mmCIF file of C-alpha atoms in Angstrom:
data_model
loop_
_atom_site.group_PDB
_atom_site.id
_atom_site.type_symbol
_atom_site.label_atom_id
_atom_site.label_comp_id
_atom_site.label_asym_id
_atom_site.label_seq_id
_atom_site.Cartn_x
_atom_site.Cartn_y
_atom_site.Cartn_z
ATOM 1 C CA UNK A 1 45.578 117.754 78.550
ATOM 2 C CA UNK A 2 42.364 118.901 79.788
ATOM 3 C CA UNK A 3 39.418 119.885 77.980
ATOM 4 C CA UNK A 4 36.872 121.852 79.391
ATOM 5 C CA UNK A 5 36.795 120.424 82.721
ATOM 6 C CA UNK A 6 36.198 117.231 81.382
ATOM 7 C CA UNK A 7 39.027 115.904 80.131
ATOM 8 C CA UNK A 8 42.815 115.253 81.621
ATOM 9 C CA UNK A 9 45.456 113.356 79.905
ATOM 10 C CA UNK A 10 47.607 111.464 82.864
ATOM 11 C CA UNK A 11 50.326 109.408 82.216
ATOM 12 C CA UNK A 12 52.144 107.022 84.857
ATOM 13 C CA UNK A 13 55.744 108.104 84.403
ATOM 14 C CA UNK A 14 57.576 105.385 84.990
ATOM 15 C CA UNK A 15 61.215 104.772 84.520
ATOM 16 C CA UNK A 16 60.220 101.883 82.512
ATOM 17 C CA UNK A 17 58.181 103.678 80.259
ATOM 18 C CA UNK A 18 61.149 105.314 77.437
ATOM 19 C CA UNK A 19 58.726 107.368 75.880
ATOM 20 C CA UNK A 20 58.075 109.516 78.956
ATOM 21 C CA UNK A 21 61.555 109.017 80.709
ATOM 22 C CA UNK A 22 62.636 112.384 79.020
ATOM 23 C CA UNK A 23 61.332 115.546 79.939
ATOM 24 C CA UNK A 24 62.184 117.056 76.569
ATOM 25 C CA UNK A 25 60.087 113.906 74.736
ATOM 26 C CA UNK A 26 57.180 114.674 77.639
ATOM 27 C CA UNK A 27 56.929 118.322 76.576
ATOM 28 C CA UNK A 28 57.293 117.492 73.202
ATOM 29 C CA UNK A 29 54.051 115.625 73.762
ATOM 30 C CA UNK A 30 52.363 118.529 74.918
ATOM 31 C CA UNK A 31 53.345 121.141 72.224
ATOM 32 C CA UNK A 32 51.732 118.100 69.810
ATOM 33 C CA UNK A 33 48.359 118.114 70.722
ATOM 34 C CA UNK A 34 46.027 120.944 69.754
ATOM 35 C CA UNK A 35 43.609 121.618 72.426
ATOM 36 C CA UNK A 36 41.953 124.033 70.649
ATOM 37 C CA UNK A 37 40.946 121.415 67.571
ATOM 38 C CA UNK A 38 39.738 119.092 70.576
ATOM 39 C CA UNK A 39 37.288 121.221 71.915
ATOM 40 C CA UNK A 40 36.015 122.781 68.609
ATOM 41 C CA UNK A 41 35.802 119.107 67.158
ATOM 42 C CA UNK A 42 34.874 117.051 69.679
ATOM 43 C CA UNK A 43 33.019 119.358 71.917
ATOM 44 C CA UNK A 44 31.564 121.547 69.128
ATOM 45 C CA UNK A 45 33.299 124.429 71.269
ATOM 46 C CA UNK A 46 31.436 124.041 74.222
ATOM 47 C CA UNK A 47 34.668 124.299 76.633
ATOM 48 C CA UNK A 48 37.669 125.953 77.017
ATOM 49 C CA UNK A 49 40.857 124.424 75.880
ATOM 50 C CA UNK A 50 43.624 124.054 79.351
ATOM 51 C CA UNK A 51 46.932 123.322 78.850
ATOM 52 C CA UNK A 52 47.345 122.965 82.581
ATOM 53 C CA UNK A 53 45.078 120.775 85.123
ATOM 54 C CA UNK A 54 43.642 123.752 86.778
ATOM 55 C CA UNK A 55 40.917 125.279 85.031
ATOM 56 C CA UNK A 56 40.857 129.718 84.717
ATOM 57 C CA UNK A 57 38.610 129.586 86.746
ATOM 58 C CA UNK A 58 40.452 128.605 89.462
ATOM 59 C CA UNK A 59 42.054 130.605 91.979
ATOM 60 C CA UNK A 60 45.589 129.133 91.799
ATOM 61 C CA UNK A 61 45.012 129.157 87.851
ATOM 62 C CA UNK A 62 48.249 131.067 86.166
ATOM 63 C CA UNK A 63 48.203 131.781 82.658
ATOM 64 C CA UNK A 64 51.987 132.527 82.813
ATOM 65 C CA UNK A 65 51.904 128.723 83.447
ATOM 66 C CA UNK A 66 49.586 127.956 81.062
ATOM 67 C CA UNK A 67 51.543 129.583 78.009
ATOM 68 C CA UNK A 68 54.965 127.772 78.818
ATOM 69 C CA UNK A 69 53.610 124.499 76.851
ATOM 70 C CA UNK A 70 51.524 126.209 73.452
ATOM 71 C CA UNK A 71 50.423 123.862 70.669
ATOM 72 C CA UNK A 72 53.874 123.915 68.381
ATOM 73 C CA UNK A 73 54.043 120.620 66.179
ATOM 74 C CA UNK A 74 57.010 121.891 64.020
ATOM 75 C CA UNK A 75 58.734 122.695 68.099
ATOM 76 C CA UNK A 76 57.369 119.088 69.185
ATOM 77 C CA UNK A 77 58.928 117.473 66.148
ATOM 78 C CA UNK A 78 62.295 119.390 66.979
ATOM 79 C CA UNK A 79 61.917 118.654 70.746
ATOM 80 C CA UNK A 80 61.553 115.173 69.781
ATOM 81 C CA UNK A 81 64.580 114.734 67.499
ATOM 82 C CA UNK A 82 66.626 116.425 70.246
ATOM 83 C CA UNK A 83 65.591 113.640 72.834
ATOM 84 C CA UNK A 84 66.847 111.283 70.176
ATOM 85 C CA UNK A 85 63.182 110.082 69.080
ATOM 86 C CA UNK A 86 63.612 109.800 64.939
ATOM 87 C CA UNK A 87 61.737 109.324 62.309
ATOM 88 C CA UNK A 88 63.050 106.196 59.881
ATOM 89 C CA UNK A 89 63.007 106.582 56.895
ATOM 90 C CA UNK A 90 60.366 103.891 56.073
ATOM 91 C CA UNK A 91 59.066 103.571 59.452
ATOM 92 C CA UNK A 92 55.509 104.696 60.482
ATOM 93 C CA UNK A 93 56.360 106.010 64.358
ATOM 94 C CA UNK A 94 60.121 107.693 65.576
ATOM 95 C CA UNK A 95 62.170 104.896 67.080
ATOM 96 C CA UNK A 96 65.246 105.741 69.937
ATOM 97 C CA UNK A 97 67.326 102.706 70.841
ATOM 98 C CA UNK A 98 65.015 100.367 68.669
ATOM 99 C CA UNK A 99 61.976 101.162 70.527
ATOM 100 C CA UNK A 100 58.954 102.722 68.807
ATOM 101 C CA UNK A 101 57.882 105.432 70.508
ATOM 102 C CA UNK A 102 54.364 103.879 70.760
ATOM 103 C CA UNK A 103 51.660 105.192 74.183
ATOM 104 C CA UNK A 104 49.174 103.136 74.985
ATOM 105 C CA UNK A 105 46.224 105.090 75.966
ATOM 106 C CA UNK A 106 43.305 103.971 77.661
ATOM 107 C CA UNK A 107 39.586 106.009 77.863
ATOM 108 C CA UNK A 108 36.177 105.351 78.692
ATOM 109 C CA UNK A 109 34.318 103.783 75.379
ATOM 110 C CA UNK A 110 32.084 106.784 75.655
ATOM 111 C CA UNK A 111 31.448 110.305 74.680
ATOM 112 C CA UNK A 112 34.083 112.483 74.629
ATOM 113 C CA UNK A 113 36.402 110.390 76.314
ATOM 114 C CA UNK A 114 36.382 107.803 72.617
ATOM 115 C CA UNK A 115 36.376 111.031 70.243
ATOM 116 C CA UNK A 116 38.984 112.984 72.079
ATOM 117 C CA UNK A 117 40.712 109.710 71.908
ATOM 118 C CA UNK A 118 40.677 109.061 68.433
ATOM 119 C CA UNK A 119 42.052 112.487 68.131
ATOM 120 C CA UNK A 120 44.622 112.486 70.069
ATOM 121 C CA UNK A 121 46.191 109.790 68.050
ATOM 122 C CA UNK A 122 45.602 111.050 65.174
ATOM 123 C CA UNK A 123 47.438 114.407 66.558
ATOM 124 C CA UNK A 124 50.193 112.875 67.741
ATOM 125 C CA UNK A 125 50.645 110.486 64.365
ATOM 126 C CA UNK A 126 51.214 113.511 62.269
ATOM 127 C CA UNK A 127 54.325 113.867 64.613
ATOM 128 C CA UNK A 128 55.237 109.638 64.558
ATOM 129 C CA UNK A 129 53.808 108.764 67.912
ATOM 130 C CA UNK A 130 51.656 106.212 67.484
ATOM 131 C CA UNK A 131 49.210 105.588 70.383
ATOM 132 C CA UNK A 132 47.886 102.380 71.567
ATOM 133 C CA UNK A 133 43.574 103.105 72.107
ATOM 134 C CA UNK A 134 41.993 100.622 74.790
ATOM 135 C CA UNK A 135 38.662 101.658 75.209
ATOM 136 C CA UNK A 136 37.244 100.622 78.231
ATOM 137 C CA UNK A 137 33.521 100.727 79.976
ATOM 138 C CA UNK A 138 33.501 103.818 82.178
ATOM 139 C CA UNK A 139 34.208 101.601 85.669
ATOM 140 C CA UNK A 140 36.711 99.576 84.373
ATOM 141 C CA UNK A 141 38.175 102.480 83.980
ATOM 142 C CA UNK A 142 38.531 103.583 87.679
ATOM 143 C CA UNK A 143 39.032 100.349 88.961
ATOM 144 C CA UNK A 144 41.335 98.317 86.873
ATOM 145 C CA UNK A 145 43.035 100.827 85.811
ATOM 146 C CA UNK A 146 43.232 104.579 87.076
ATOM 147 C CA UNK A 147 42.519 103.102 91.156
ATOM 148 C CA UNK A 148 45.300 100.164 90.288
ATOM 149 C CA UNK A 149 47.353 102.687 88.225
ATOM 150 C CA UNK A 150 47.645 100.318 85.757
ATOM 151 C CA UNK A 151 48.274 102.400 82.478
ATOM 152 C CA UNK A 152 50.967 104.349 80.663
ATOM 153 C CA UNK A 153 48.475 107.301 80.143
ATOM 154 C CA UNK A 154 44.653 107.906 80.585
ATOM 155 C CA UNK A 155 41.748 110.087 79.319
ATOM 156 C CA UNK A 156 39.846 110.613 82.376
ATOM 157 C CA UNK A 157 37.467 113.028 84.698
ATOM 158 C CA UNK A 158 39.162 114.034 87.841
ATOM 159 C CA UNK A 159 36.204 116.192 89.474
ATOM 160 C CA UNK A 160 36.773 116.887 93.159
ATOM 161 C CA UNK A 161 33.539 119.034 93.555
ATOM 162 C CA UNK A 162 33.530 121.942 94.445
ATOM 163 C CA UNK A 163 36.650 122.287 96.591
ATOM 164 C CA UNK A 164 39.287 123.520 93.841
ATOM 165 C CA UNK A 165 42.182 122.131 96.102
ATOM 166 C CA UNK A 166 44.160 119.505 94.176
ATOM 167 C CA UNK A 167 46.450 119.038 97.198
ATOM 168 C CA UNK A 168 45.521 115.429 97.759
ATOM 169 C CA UNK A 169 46.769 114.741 93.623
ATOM 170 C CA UNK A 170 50.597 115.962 93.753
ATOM 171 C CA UNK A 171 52.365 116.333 96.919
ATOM 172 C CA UNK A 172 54.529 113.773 98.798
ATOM 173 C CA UNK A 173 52.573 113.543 102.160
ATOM 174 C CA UNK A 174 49.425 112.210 100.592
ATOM 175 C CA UNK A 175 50.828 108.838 99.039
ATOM 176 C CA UNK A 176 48.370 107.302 100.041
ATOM 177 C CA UNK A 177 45.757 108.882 98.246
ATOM 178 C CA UNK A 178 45.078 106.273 95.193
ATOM 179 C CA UNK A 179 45.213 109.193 92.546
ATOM 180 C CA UNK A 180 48.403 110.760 94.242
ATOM 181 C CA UNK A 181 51.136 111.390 91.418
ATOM 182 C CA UNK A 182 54.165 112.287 93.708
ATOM 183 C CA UNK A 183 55.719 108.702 93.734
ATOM 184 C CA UNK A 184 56.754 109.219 90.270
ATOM 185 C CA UNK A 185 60.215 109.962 89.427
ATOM 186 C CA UNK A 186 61.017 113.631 89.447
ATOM 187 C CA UNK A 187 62.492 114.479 85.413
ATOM 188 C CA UNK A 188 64.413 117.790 85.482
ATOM 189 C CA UNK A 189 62.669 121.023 85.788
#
């Protein structure tokens, strides 16, 4: 999720992590949150809602891209019956396997990061996803947990200037970079 050019929502997909193991639960996630009430409530519409982690104004920007993921939540709440996420009848969040489909999210404990935060979960409760808020001073942030990649997902501002190249983020050849995302396990296309 990115607001603006403030805002991305990451998330460490791990194999260990059933809430994100499924590509269909993952989009589901997506189609859940509405970008557009993030930036007119948080933000007071000062930004541009993104669905993807380039910004229009970006050369490799494609709205094509952009459009595959719209805010849907009847489509999220479908997607996420189909990856066997379901609500019970007296539960409060879906459950597959026993397992409440429950994110923990961590943000800096300041503005936006808290408010888009707060909701976010609130977003994703309507659809029973319950999200676990750890708000965090700003450098904690980095370095316990985005620089150790210690969380399940994270609010946080990935600005590298003025170069729009996000090469060093995603591809295989730059593991080493601490922010590089290509180690995680590739989940259909």
């Amino acid at each position: 999720l990115a607001v603006g050019v403030v805002v991305l929502w990451m998330s460490a997909l791990t194999a260990d992590r059933p809430s994100f193991a499924n590509p269909a639960g993952r989009r589901a996630l997506n189609q859940a949150i509405d970008r557009r009430a993030l930036v007119r409530e948080v933000l007071r519409g000062g930004g541009d809602p993104q669905p993807t982690s380039l910004p229009p104004s970006e050369w490799a920007y494609s709205a094509t891209a952009a459009e595959r993921v719209p805010y849907d939540p009847t489509a999220a709440a479908r997607a996420l019956e189909g990856a066997g996420w379901t609500m019970p009848p007296q539960g409060l969040y879906r459950t597959r396997a026993g397992i409440d489909f429950v994110v923990e999210l961590v943000a800096a404990d300041a503005y936006p990061y808290r408010e888009v935060a707060h909701l976010l979960q609130r977003q994703l409760d309507l659809d029973g996803v319950g999200v676990r808020l750890n708000l965090v001073p700003a450098g904690q942030l980095v370095t316990k947990y985005l620089g150790a990649r210690y969380y399940q997902s994270a609010l946080a501002n990935l600005d590298n200037g003025p170069d729009p190249d996000q090469f060093s983020y995603w591809p295989s050849s730059e593991k080493g970079f601490t922010l590089n995302f290509s180690q995680l396990p590739r989940q259909g296309r």
